[in-house]
Structure formats: structure tokens, C-alpha cells
């Protein structure tokens, strides 16, 4: 009985503070955002989607699962960049760690843009309740998939979803 109560209390306290979990975003329109990268570049979701699908990854320098996932996302980004995929890292580090984010990303060899979510607005828009959270958005601006957390090997599923988005329609792929 006490174990059940403790489990229920854990379940209730583990819910995201920002409302519904990010998973509720699947198949919904991705919220528009504008932000600056750590290098000063202005980004907007609408502009990024003109080029192709967007993969948003919410992470932090102190998050161990994030650190394991980031190199895999870098590999996916490099592999599909020429086909139009844009990977964007959204750092959820607090103000005390902002100065660490750029050198940290450089040390990991990340080449995709990194945004500092200074006021937590983007995290709130995407209802992020756990780190890492990865959101794949198609060119129509619809959320294709949301993945909370990280387990080794999961990136294969994410890469398959990216490849499917970038594949030409069957009518275009068949020779005439």
C-alpha cells in the first residue's frame, strides 16, 4: 500500500510543469519561434522549413543522456544536411551556464546551430518536460515525431523517420 502511494506521488510529481507532455504535439502544427544562435545568427522556424525538415533537440550541458545523444544527432545532421535537413540544438542551460554552451558545443564537434532558450519560451511552446527531447518537423510545419529521453540505438528510428521525410514520393521515384 505504501509503495503504491509512493509510486502515485512520483507519477504526479514527474509530470511536466508546462501543461501537456510534448508527446501531445505529435501530428500538430509546430509552434513558430524566433531565436538567436550562440554565434548571433537569427533563426525562425518558418525560414528553416523553407529549406526542408527541422530536427529540434532540447538539451543542456549538465544532462548526461543529452551528451550521449548529441553526437548521434550531429551524424544525422551531417548525413542529411545536403538533402535539406536542419538540426537545431536548443540549450536549456540556465543563465549561469550560458557562457559554457558555445565552447561545450565546439568541444563536442557540433556543427548545427545552437540556440540559447534564455527565458524558457521555446521549451514552453514545445511543452518540454524532460531532457533530452527531440522534435522532428516536416516541411509543412507539422510535428512528425517527439522523443523524450534517450536510449542508445534509438537514433536509428529517428534517422529512419528523417529519411522517410526526405525520400521522393513513390510516383517520382519510379522510372518511367
Tab-separated table of N, CA and C in Angstrom:
chain	number	residue	atom	x	y	z
A	1	UNK	N	0.816	-1.188	0.000
A	1	UNK	CA	0.000	0.000	0.000
A	1	UNK	C	0.867	1.263	0.000
A	2	UNK	N	1.850	1.305	0.907
A	2	UNK	CA	2.731	2.475	0.966
A	2	UNK	C	3.503	2.611	-0.339
A	3	UNK	N	3.921	1.473	-0.914
A	3	UNK	CA	4.630	1.501	-2.195
A	3	UNK	C	3.756	2.076	-3.293
A	4	UNK	N	2.459	1.745	-3.299
A	4	UNK	CA	1.533	2.273	-4.305
A	4	UNK	C	1.365	3.775	-4.156
A	5	UNK	N	1.279	4.239	-2.909
A	5	UNK	CA	1.135	5.674	-2.667
A	5	UNK	C	2.391	6.414	-3.110
A	6	UNK	N	3.546	5.847	-2.800
A	6	UNK	CA	4.804	6.471	-3.214
A	6	UNK	C	4.906	6.514	-4.737
A	7	UNK	N	4.479	5.440	-5.404
A	7	UNK	CA	4.512	5.388	-6.860
A	7	UNK	C	3.572	6.430	-7.456
A	8	UNK	N	2.377	6.574	-6.880
A	8	UNK	CA	1.431	7.575	-7.347
A	8	UNK	C	2.002	8.983	-7.150
A	9	UNK	N	2.606	9.242	-6.006
A	9	UNK	CA	3.208	10.548	-5.738
A	9	UNK	C	4.321	10.839	-6.736
A	10	UNK	N	5.129	9.842	-7.040
A	10	UNK	CA	6.202	10.010	-8.019
A	10	UNK	C	5.618	10.319	-9.391
A	11	UNK	N	4.569	9.616	-9.771
A	11	UNK	CA	3.933	9.832	-11.073
A	11	UNK	C	3.395	11.260	-11.170
A	12	UNK	N	2.733	11.723	-10.113
A	12	UNK	CA	2.150	13.060	-10.140
A	12	UNK	C	3.214	14.148	-10.171
A	13	UNK	N	4.316	13.955	-9.465
A	13	UNK	CA	5.362	14.980	-9.442
A	13	UNK	C	6.235	14.938	-10.681
A	14	UNK	N	6.210	13.838	-11.438
A	14	UNK	CA	7.047	13.723	-12.627
A	14	UNK	C	6.412	14.369	-13.842
A	15	UNK	N	5.184	14.842	-13.725
A	15	UNK	CA	4.519	15.463	-14.870
A	15	UNK	C	5.193	16.786	-15.208
A	16	UNK	N	5.218	17.146	-16.494
A	16	UNK	CA	5.819	18.405	-16.886
A	16	UNK	C	5.097	19.594	-16.262
A	17	UNK	N	5.855	20.607	-15.923
A	17	UNK	CA	5.282	21.798	-15.309
A	17	UNK	C	4.586	22.680	-16.331
A	18	UNK	N	4.806	22.456	-17.605
A	18	UNK	CA	4.299	23.350	-18.650
A	18	UNK	C	3.002	22.866	-19.265
A	19	UNK	N	2.260	21.989	-18.630
A	19	UNK	CA	0.998	21.521	-19.182
A	19	UNK	C	1.150	20.126	-19.753
A	20	UNK	N	0.503	19.891	-20.881
A	20	UNK	CA	0.501	18.570	-21.503
A	20	UNK	C	1.913	18.178	-21.922
A	21	UNK	N	2.226	16.895	-21.908
A	21	UNK	CA	3.560	16.473	-22.316
A	21	UNK	C	3.810	16.768	-23.790
A	22	UNK	N	5.082	16.883	-24.143
A	22	UNK	CA	5.471	17.179	-25.522
A	22	UNK	C	4.900	16.168	-26.498
A	23	UNK	N	4.700	14.942	-26.048
A	23	UNK	CA	4.177	13.910	-26.943
A	23	UNK	C	2.823	14.297	-27.518
A	24	UNK	N	2.080	15.181	-26.836
A	24	UNK	CA	0.787	15.650	-27.332
A	24	UNK	C	0.959	16.480	-28.605
A	25	UNK	N	2.167	16.933	-28.880
A	25	UNK	CA	2.432	17.726	-30.084
A	25	UNK	C	2.475	16.893	-31.361
A	26	UNK	N	2.663	15.580	-31.240
A	26	UNK	CA	2.761	14.760	-32.443
A	26	UNK	C	1.539	14.976	-33.320
A	27	UNK	N	1.800	15.163	-34.612
A	27	UNK	CA	0.790	15.392	-35.633
A	27	UNK	C	0.083	16.745	-35.490
A	28	UNK	N	0.631	17.655	-34.694
A	28	UNK	CA	0.089	19.001	-34.535
A	28	UNK	C	1.015	19.990	-35.255
A	29	UNK	N	0.534	21.200	-35.465
A	29	UNK	CA	1.371	22.234	-36.077
A	29	UNK	C	2.453	22.633	-35.070
A	30	UNK	N	3.680	22.686	-35.544
A	30	UNK	CA	4.804	23.076	-34.687
A	30	UNK	C	4.702	24.564	-34.377
A	31	UNK	N	4.863	24.945	-33.120
A	31	UNK	CA	4.815	26.367	-32.768
A	31	UNK	C	5.969	27.143	-33.419
A	32	UNK	N	5.648	28.285	-33.974
A	32	UNK	CA	6.665	29.159	-34.579
A	32	UNK	C	7.524	29.754	-33.472
A	33	UNK	N	8.808	29.915	-33.772
A	33	UNK	CA	9.702	30.585	-32.830
A	33	UNK	C	10.760	31.344	-33.609
A	34	UNK	N	11.295	32.351	-32.963
A	34	UNK	CA	12.441	33.116	-33.463
A	34	UNK	C	13.445	33.150	-32.333
A	35	UNK	N	14.712	32.979	-32.686
A	35	UNK	CA	15.752	32.973	-31.657
A	35	UNK	C	17.091	33.313	-32.289
A	36	UNK	N	18.064	33.587	-31.453
A	36	UNK	CA	19.444	33.833	-31.894
A	36	UNK	C	20.298	32.649	-31.487
A	37	UNK	N	21.228	32.293	-32.373
A	37	UNK	CA	22.154	31.224	-32.062
A	37	UNK	C	23.280	31.769	-31.201
A	38	UNK	N	24.102	30.882	-30.673
A	38	UNK	CA	25.242	31.324	-29.863
A	38	UNK	C	26.248	32.121	-30.687
A	39	UNK	N	26.159	32.024	-32.019
A	39	UNK	CA	27.048	32.812	-32.880
A	39	UNK	C	26.394	34.109	-33.341
A	40	UNK	N	25.142	34.364	-32.880
A	40	UNK	CA	24.472	35.620	-33.208
A	40	UNK	C	23.552	35.562	-34.408
A	41	UNK	N	23.452	34.419	-35.064
A	41	UNK	CA	22.588	34.275	-36.242
A	41	UNK	C	21.121	34.238	-35.815
A	42	UNK	N	20.252	34.955	-36.554
A	42	UNK	CA	18.813	34.936	-36.284
A	42	UNK	C	18.199	33.721	-36.966
A	43	UNK	N	17.389	32.983	-36.222
A	43	UNK	CA	16.689	31.815	-36.762
A	43	UNK	C	15.194	31.967	-36.552
A	44	UNK	N	14.427	31.471	-37.496
A	44	UNK	CA	12.984	31.349	-37.296
A	44	UNK	C	12.587	30.000	-37.879
A	45	UNK	N	11.626	29.358	-37.256
A	45	UNK	CA	11.188	28.059	-37.747
A	45	UNK	C	10.688	28.167	-39.176
A	46	UNK	N	9.912	29.197	-39.482
A	46	UNK	CA	9.362	29.359	-40.832
A	46	UNK	C	10.477	29.397	-41.878
A	47	UNK	N	11.521	30.139	-41.607
A	47	UNK	CA	12.647	30.254	-42.555
A	47	UNK	C	13.375	28.919	-42.708
A	48	UNK	N	13.579	28.222	-41.591
A	48	UNK	CA	14.258	26.925	-41.645
A	48	UNK	C	13.462	25.917	-42.458
A	49	UNK	N	12.132	25.945	-42.327
A	49	UNK	CA	11.282	24.984	-43.035
A	49	UNK	C	11.266	25.209	-44.546
A	50	UNK	N	11.649	26.410	-44.989
A	50	UNK	CA	11.752	26.658	-46.435
A	50	UNK	C	12.817	25.772	-47.065
A	51	UNK	N	13.809	25.410	-46.286
A	51	UNK	CA	14.919	24.587	-46.769
A	51	UNK	C	14.599	23.092	-46.704
A	52	UNK	N	13.800	22.698	-45.693
A	52	UNK	CA	13.483	21.285	-45.517
A	52	UNK	C	13.035	21.006	-44.095
A	53	UNK	N	12.957	19.727	-43.723
A	53	UNK	CA	12.540	19.357	-42.365
A	53	UNK	C	13.508	19.898	-41.311
A	54	UNK	N	12.976	20.042	-40.093
A	54	UNK	CA	13.775	20.566	-38.976
A	54	UNK	C	13.722	19.562	-37.828
A	55	UNK	N	14.893	19.319	-37.255
A	55	UNK	CA	15.005	18.452	-36.088
A	55	UNK	C	15.453	19.329	-34.924
A	56	UNK	N	14.549	19.564	-33.962
A	56	UNK	CA	14.870	20.359	-32.771
A	56	UNK	C	15.278	19.414	-31.664
A	57	UNK	N	16.372	19.737	-30.980
A	57	UNK	CA	16.791	18.930	-29.844
A	57	UNK	C	16.964	19.826	-28.635
A	58	UNK	N	16.162	19.583	-27.605
A	58	UNK	CA	16.241	20.323	-26.350
A	58	UNK	C	17.209	19.585	-25.438
A	59	UNK	N	18.259	20.284	-24.977
A	59	UNK	CA	19.333	19.644	-24.221
A	59	UNK	C	19.952	20.647	-23.248
A	60	UNK	N	20.868	20.158	-22.433
A	60	UNK	CA	21.619	21.019	-21.511
A	60	UNK	C	23.000	20.401	-21.281
A	61	UNK	N	23.968	21.232	-20.941
A	61	UNK	CA	25.343	20.760	-20.735
A	61	UNK	C	25.439	19.803	-19.554
A	62	UNK	N	24.556	19.904	-18.591
A	62	UNK	CA	24.598	19.081	-17.377
A	62	UNK	C	23.820	17.767	-17.532
A	63	UNK	N	23.173	17.567	-18.665
A	63	UNK	CA	22.307	16.401	-18.898
A	63	UNK	C	23.107	15.267	-19.547
A	64	UNK	N	23.412	14.218	-18.784
A	64	UNK	CA	24.220	13.104	-19.299
A	64	UNK	C	23.598	12.404	-20.509
A	65	UNK	N	22.301	12.086	-20.503
A	65	UNK	CA	21.727	11.465	-21.704
A	65	UNK	C	21.827	12.384	-22.929
A	66	UNK	N	21.727	13.688	-22.704
A	66	UNK	CA	21.868	14.645	-23.813
A	66	UNK	C	23.252	14.519	-24.445
A	67	UNK	N	24.265	14.389	-23.597
A	67	UNK	CA	25.640	14.315	-24.085
A	67	UNK	C	25.874	13.066	-24.914
A	68	UNK	N	25.195	11.985	-24.585
A	68	UNK	CA	25.313	10.751	-25.361
A	68	UNK	C	24.578	10.893	-26.697
A	69	UNK	N	23.483	11.622	-26.702
A	69	UNK	CA	22.656	11.755	-27.894
A	69	UNK	C	23.220	12.744	-28.915
A	70	UNK	N	23.824	13.832	-28.447
A	70	UNK	CA	24.258	14.899	-29.347
A	70	UNK	C	25.162	14.438	-30.488
A	71	UNK	N	26.172	13.579	-30.257
A	71	UNK	CA	26.988	13.127	-31.383
A	71	UNK	C	26.186	12.343	-32.429
A	72	UNK	N	25.174	11.620	-31.996
A	72	UNK	CA	24.326	10.884	-32.946
A	72	UNK	C	23.494	11.852	-33.780
A	73	UNK	N	23.005	12.909	-33.157
A	73	UNK	CA	22.255	13.919	-33.905
A	73	UNK	C	23.160	14.663	-34.874
A	74	UNK	N	24.396	14.907	-34.460
A	74	UNK	CA	25.373	15.529	-35.352
A	74	UNK	C	25.572	14.657	-36.594
A	75	UNK	N	25.695	13.354	-36.401
A	75	UNK	CA	25.883	12.427	-37.530
A	75	UNK	C	24.673	12.448	-38.466
A	76	UNK	N	23.475	12.450	-37.912
A	76	UNK	CA	22.260	12.518	-38.734
A	76	UNK	C	22.235	13.842	-39.496
A	77	UNK	N	22.550	14.923	-38.799
A	77	UNK	CA	22.565	16.235	-39.437
A	77	UNK	C	23.542	16.312	-40.592
A	78	UNK	N	24.736	15.793	-40.394
A	78	UNK	CA	25.746	15.804	-41.466
A	78	UNK	C	25.307	14.952	-42.652
A	79	UNK	N	24.732	13.800	-42.355
A	79	UNK	CA	24.325	12.863	-43.411
A	79	UNK	C	23.214	13.443	-44.291
A	80	UNK	N	22.275	14.184	-43.677
A	80	UNK	CA	21.094	14.639	-44.418
A	80	UNK	C	21.057	16.146	-44.671
A	81	UNK	N	22.097	16.853	-44.288
A	81	UNK	CA	22.136	18.316	-44.480
A	81	UNK	C	21.962	18.686	-45.949
A	82	UNK	N	22.680	18.014	-46.837
A	82	UNK	CA	22.602	18.333	-48.264
A	82	UNK	C	21.210	18.052	-48.835
A	83	UNK	N	20.439	17.202	-48.167
A	83	UNK	CA	19.079	16.889	-48.614
A	83	UNK	C	18.044	17.842	-48.028
A	84	UNK	N	18.483	18.784	-47.183
A	84	UNK	CA	17.586	19.804	-46.677
A	84	UNK	C	17.296	19.760	-45.187
A	85	UNK	N	17.763	18.747	-44.467
A	85	UNK	CA	17.504	18.669	-43.035
A	85	UNK	C	18.311	19.723	-42.278
A	86	UNK	N	17.654	20.387	-41.330
A	86	UNK	CA	18.346	21.295	-40.426
A	86	UNK	C	18.160	20.785	-39.002
A	87	UNK	N	19.259	20.545	-38.317
A	87	UNK	CA	19.225	20.189	-36.900
A	87	UNK	C	19.494	21.470	-36.125
A	88	UNK	N	18.707	21.709	-35.079
A	88	UNK	CA	18.899	22.871	-34.219
A	88	UNK	C	18.924	22.388	-32.776
A	89	UNK	N	19.985	22.714	-32.063
A	89	UNK	CA	20.055	22.406	-30.641
A	89	UNK	C	19.504	23.571	-29.849
A	90	UNK	N	18.590	23.282	-28.935
A	90	UNK	CA	18.004	24.318	-28.088
A	90	UNK	C	18.515	24.074	-26.677
A	91	UNK	N	19.471	24.890	-26.254
A	91	UNK	CA	20.082	24.712	-24.939
A	91	UNK	C	19.162	25.239	-23.852
A	92	UNK	N	18.920	24.383	-22.867
A	92	UNK	CA	18.093	24.748	-21.717
A	92	UNK	C	18.955	25.043	-20.491
A	93	UNK	N	20.226	25.354	-20.722
A	93	UNK	CA	21.101	25.732	-19.620
A	93	UNK	C	20.622	27.045	-19.023
A	94	UNK	N	20.762	27.169	-17.739
A	94	UNK	CA	20.374	28.402	-17.051
A	94	UNK	C	21.389	29.507	-17.279
A	95	UNK	N	21.056	30.718	-16.864
A	95	UNK	CA	21.926	31.876	-17.079
A	95	UNK	C	23.365	31.672	-16.596
A	96	UNK	N	23.548	30.909	-15.525
A	96	UNK	CA	24.905	30.688	-15.013
A	96	UNK	C	25.757	29.870	-15.978
A	97	UNK	N	25.138	29.091	-16.851
A	97	UNK	CA	25.884	28.233	-17.773
A	97	UNK	C	25.899	28.727	-19.216
A	98	UNK	N	25.233	29.843	-19.523
A	98	UNK	CA	25.166	30.314	-20.904
A	98	UNK	C	26.543	30.446	-21.541
A	99	UNK	N	27.500	30.957	-20.804
A	99	UNK	CA	28.844	31.164	-21.351
A	99	UNK	C	29.531	29.839	-21.679
A	100	UNK	N	29.106	28.756	-21.082
A	100	UNK	CA	29.717	27.442	-21.313
A	100	UNK	C	29.188	26.743	-22.566
A	101	UNK	N	28.017	27.137	-23.054
A	101	UNK	CA	27.343	26.394	-24.113
A	101	UNK	C	28.134	26.385	-25.415
A	102	UNK	N	28.558	27.536	-25.888
A	102	UNK	CA	29.279	27.597	-27.169
A	102	UNK	C	30.573	26.776	-27.139
A	103	UNK	N	31.476	26.957	-26.138
A	103	UNK	CA	32.684	26.138	-26.119
A	103	UNK	C	32.379	24.650	-25.921
A	104	UNK	N	31.324	24.355	-25.193
A	104	UNK	CA	30.914	22.976	-24.968
A	104	UNK	C	30.504	22.320	-26.290
A	105	UNK	N	29.673	23.017	-27.070
A	105	UNK	CA	29.227	22.507	-28.366
A	105	UNK	C	30.417	22.339	-29.313
A	106	UNK	N	31.343	23.277	-29.272
A	106	UNK	CA	32.543	23.207	-30.109
A	106	UNK	C	33.394	21.999	-29.732
A	107	UNK	N	33.550	21.761	-28.441
A	107	UNK	CA	34.333	20.619	-27.956
A	107	UNK	C	33.728	19.292	-28.424
A	108	UNK	N	32.398	19.235	-28.501
A	108	UNK	CA	31.717	18.024	-28.982
A	108	UNK	C	31.743	17.909	-30.503
A	109	UNK	N	32.190	18.971	-31.180
A	109	UNK	CA	32.248	18.943	-32.637
A	109	UNK	C	30.901	19.168	-33.299
A	110	UNK	N	29.982	19.838	-32.597
A	110	UNK	CA	28.652	20.090	-33.151
A	110	UNK	C	28.724	21.204	-34.182
A	111	UNK	N	28.184	20.947	-35.359
A	111	UNK	CA	28.204	21.939	-36.425
A	111	UNK	C	26.830	22.551	-36.669
A	112	UNK	N	25.798	21.984	-36.038
A	112	UNK	CA	24.459	22.544	-36.231
A	112	UNK	C	24.268	23.752	-35.320
A	113	UNK	N	23.318	24.641	-35.673
A	113	UNK	CA	23.097	25.840	-34.862
A	113	UNK	C	22.615	25.488	-33.450
A	114	UNK	N	23.103	26.250	-32.480
A	114	UNK	CA	22.699	26.093	-31.083
A	114	UNK	C	22.037	27.397	-30.639
A	115	UNK	N	20.840	27.274	-30.106
A	115	UNK	CA	20.069	28.404	-29.614
A	115	UNK	C	20.046	28.348	-28.094
A	116	UNK	N	20.202	29.506	-27.454
A	116	UNK	CA	20.026	29.601	-26.001
A	116	UNK	C	18.575	29.982	-25.740
A	117	UNK	N	17.841	29.118	-25.074
A	117	UNK	CA	16.452	29.400	-24.722
A	117	UNK	C	16.455	30.150	-23.391
A	118	UNK	N	16.894	31.405	-23.457
A	118	UNK	CA	17.186	32.190	-22.256
A	118	UNK	C	16.012	32.337	-21.304
A	119	UNK	N	14.809	32.493	-21.828
A	119	UNK	CA	13.649	32.688	-20.947
A	119	UNK	C	12.756	31.447	-20.872
A	120	UNK	N	13.187	30.353	-21.504
A	120	UNK	CA	12.405	29.115	-21.465
A	120	UNK	C	11.183	29.136	-22.361
A	121	UNK	N	11.051	30.161	-23.181
A	121	UNK	CA	9.879	30.322	-24.042
A	121	UNK	C	9.733	29.190	-25.053
A	122	UNK	N	10.838	28.800	-25.697
A	122	UNK	CA	10.758	27.733	-26.702
A	122	UNK	C	10.421	26.405	-26.025
A	123	UNK	N	11.039	26.170	-24.890
A	123	UNK	CA	10.748	24.955	-24.121
A	123	UNK	C	9.264	24.915	-23.766
A	124	UNK	N	8.714	26.039	-23.390
A	124	UNK	CA	7.301	26.110	-23.030
A	124	UNK	C	6.417	25.880	-24.262
A	125	UNK	N	6.762	26.515	-25.392
A	125	UNK	CA	5.992	26.333	-26.625
A	125	UNK	C	5.904	24.858	-27.024
A	126	UNK	N	7.017	24.148	-26.839
A	126	UNK	CA	7.080	22.740	-27.245
A	126	UNK	C	6.763	21.780	-26.101
A	127	UNK	N	6.299	22.320	-24.978
A	127	UNK	CA	5.822	21.531	-23.842
A	127	UNK	C	6.858	20.495	-23.386
A	128	UNK	N	8.110	20.913	-23.356
A	128	UNK	CA	9.194	20.009	-22.990
A	128	UNK	C	9.173	19.769	-21.486
A	129	UNK	N	9.073	18.503	-21.105
A	129	UNK	CA	9.035	18.147	-19.701
A	129	UNK	C	10.217	17.322	-19.257
A	130	UNK	N	11.078	16.920	-20.213
A	130	UNK	CA	12.240	16.085	-19.898
A	130	UNK	C	13.341	16.409	-20.902
A	131	UNK	N	14.569	16.233	-20.472
A	131	UNK	CA	15.718	16.414	-21.362
A	131	UNK	C	16.431	15.091	-21.508
A	132	UNK	N	16.887	14.772	-22.702
A	132	UNK	CA	16.642	15.496	-23.947
A	132	UNK	C	15.235	15.227	-24.475
A	133	UNK	N	14.735	16.165	-25.253
A	133	UNK	CA	13.515	15.975	-26.032
A	133	UNK	C	13.852	16.361	-27.457
A	134	UNK	N	13.505	15.488	-28.393
A	134	UNK	CA	13.803	15.707	-29.806
A	134	UNK	C	12.486	15.768	-30.571
A	135	UNK	N	12.342	16.788	-31.420
A	135	UNK	CA	11.112	17.017	-32.166
A	135	UNK	C	11.458	17.099	-33.652
A	136	UNK	N	10.839	16.231	-34.461
A	136	UNK	CA	11.036	16.249	-35.907
A	136	UNK	C	9.823	16.914	-36.546
A	137	UNK	N	10.099	17.940	-37.378
A	137	UNK	CA	9.050	18.743	-38.007
A	137	UNK	C	9.190	18.634	-39.522
A	138	UNK	N	8.081	18.332	-40.215
A	138	UNK	CA	8.142	18.224	-41.677
A	138	UNK	C	8.065	19.605	-42.319
A	139	UNK	N	8.213	19.670	-43.635
A	139	UNK	CA	8.271	20.953	-44.334
A	139	UNK	C	6.943	21.699	-44.318
A	140	UNK	N	5.854	21.013	-44.008
A	140	UNK	CA	4.552	21.669	-43.873
A	140	UNK	C	4.384	22.276	-42.481
A	141	UNK	N	5.392	22.079	-41.603
A	141	UNK	CA	5.333	22.633	-40.260
A	141	UNK	C	4.596	21.751	-39.269
A	142	UNK	N	4.401	20.492	-39.628
A	142	UNK	CA	3.705	19.562	-38.737
A	142	UNK	C	4.719	18.715	-37.972
A	143	UNK	N	4.445	18.472	-36.701
A	143	UNK	CA	5.317	17.636	-35.880
A	143	UNK	C	5.101	16.181	-36.288
A	144	UNK	N	6.170	15.537	-36.708
A	144	UNK	CA	6.116	14.148	-37.156
A	144	UNK	C	6.321	13.205	-35.977
A	145	UNK	N	7.310	13.528	-35.159
A	145	UNK	CA	7.597	12.676	-34.009
A	145	UNK	C	8.212	13.492	-32.883
A	146	UNK	N	7.969	13.046	-31.664
A	146	UNK	CA	8.559	13.636	-30.469
A	146	UNK	C	9.148	12.493	-29.670
A	147	UNK	N	10.395	12.663	-29.272
A	147	UNK	CA	11.050	11.631	-28.458
A	147	UNK	C	11.587	12.268	-27.190
A	148	UNK	N	11.124	11.778	-26.051
A	148	UNK	CA	11.625	12.252	-24.762
A	148	UNK	C	12.621	11.248	-24.226
A	149	UNK	N	13.731	11.750	-23.692
A	149	UNK	CA	14.754	10.874	-23.152
A	149	UNK	C	15.644	10.330	-24.250
A	150	UNK	N	16.548	9.459	-23.864
A	150	UNK	CA	17.494	8.872	-24.813
A	150	UNK	C	17.902	7.484	-24.343
A	151	UNK	N	17.918	6.566	-25.294
A	151	UNK	CA	18.465	5.230	-25.073
A	151	UNK	C	19.378	4.931	-26.256
A	152	UNK	N	20.559	4.349	-26.005
A	152	UNK	CA	21.467	4.043	-27.114
A	152	UNK	C	20.753	3.249	-28.207
A	153	UNK	N	20.986	3.662	-29.435
A	153	UNK	CA	20.399	2.981	-30.585
A	153	UNK	C	19.091	3.576	-31.060
A	154	UNK	N	18.437	4.383	-30.236
A	154	UNK	CA	17.161	4.985	-30.637
A	154	UNK	C	17.301	5.910	-31.839
A	155	UNK	N	18.470	6.419	-32.044
A	155	UNK	CA	18.676	7.353	-33.146
A	155	UNK	C	18.446	6.699	-34.503
A	156	UNK	N	18.542	5.382	-34.557
A	156	UNK	CA	18.255	4.685	-35.826
A	156	UNK	C	16.803	4.913	-36.245
A	157	UNK	N	15.881	4.872	-35.273
A	157	UNK	CA	14.465	5.126	-35.569
A	157	UNK	C	14.270	6.569	-36.020
A	158	UNK	N	14.941	7.482	-35.357
A	158	UNK	CA	14.849	8.884	-35.716
A	158	UNK	C	15.407	9.113	-37.119
A	159	UNK	N	16.531	8.490	-37.413
A	159	UNK	CA	17.120	8.619	-38.755
A	159	UNK	C	16.187	8.048	-39.815
A	160	UNK	N	15.519	6.936	-39.514
A	160	UNK	CA	14.570	6.348	-40.463
A	160	UNK	C	13.413	7.316	-40.731
A	161	UNK	N	12.942	8.015	-39.696
A	161	UNK	CA	11.866	8.999	-39.861
A	161	UNK	C	12.344	10.172	-40.724
A	162	UNK	N	13.592	10.610	-40.520
A	162	UNK	CA	14.170	11.685	-41.330
A	162	UNK	C	14.273	11.236	-42.785
A	163	UNK	N	14.806	10.045	-43.011
A	163	UNK	CA	14.980	9.524	-44.368
A	163	UNK	C	13.634	9.419	-45.080
A	164	UNK	N	12.615	8.996	-44.357
A	164	UNK	CA	11.268	8.871	-44.942
A	164	UNK	C	10.750	10.242	-45.376
A	165	UNK	N	10.998	11.271	-44.552
A	165	UNK	CA	10.565	12.625	-44.908
A	165	UNK	C	11.281	13.142	-46.154
A	166	UNK	N	12.541	12.769	-46.289
A	166	UNK	CA	13.348	13.286	-47.395
A	166	UNK	C	13.247	12.452	-48.668
A	167	UNK	N	12.642	11.272	-48.580
A	167	UNK	CA	12.521	10.393	-49.749
A	167	UNK	C	11.531	10.996	-50.736
A	168	UNK	N	11.829	10.880	-52.030
A	168	UNK	CA	10.876	11.391	-53.022
A	168	UNK	C	9.603	10.538	-52.990
A	169	UNK	N	8.455	11.128	-53.324
A	169	UNK	CA	7.220	10.338	-53.376
A	169	UNK	C	7.390	9.164	-54.332
A	170	UNK	N	6.688	8.087	-54.079
A	170	UNK	CA	6.821	6.856	-54.885
A	170	UNK	C	6.613	7.141	-56.376
A	171	UNK	N	5.710	8.063	-56.716
A	171	UNK	CA	5.457	8.362	-58.125
A	171	UNK	C	6.675	8.997	-58.794
A	172	UNK	N	7.479	9.748	-58.024
A	172	UNK	CA	8.689	10.381	-58.573
A	172	UNK	C	9.861	9.417	-58.571
A	173	UNK	N	9.845	8.462	-57.665
A	173	UNK	CA	10.992	7.549	-57.520
A	173	UNK	C	10.989	6.463	-58.596
A	174	UNK	N	9.825	6.118	-59.110
A	174	UNK	CA	9.735	5.037	-60.106
A	174	UNK	C	10.194	5.531	-61.463
A	175	UNK	N	11.041	4.746	-62.161
A	175	UNK	CA	11.477	5.148	-63.508
A	175	UNK	C	10.304	5.091	-64.481
A	176	UNK	N	10.359	5.946	-65.476
A	176	UNK	CA	9.265	5.991	-66.467
A	176	UNK	C	9.663	5.338	-67.745
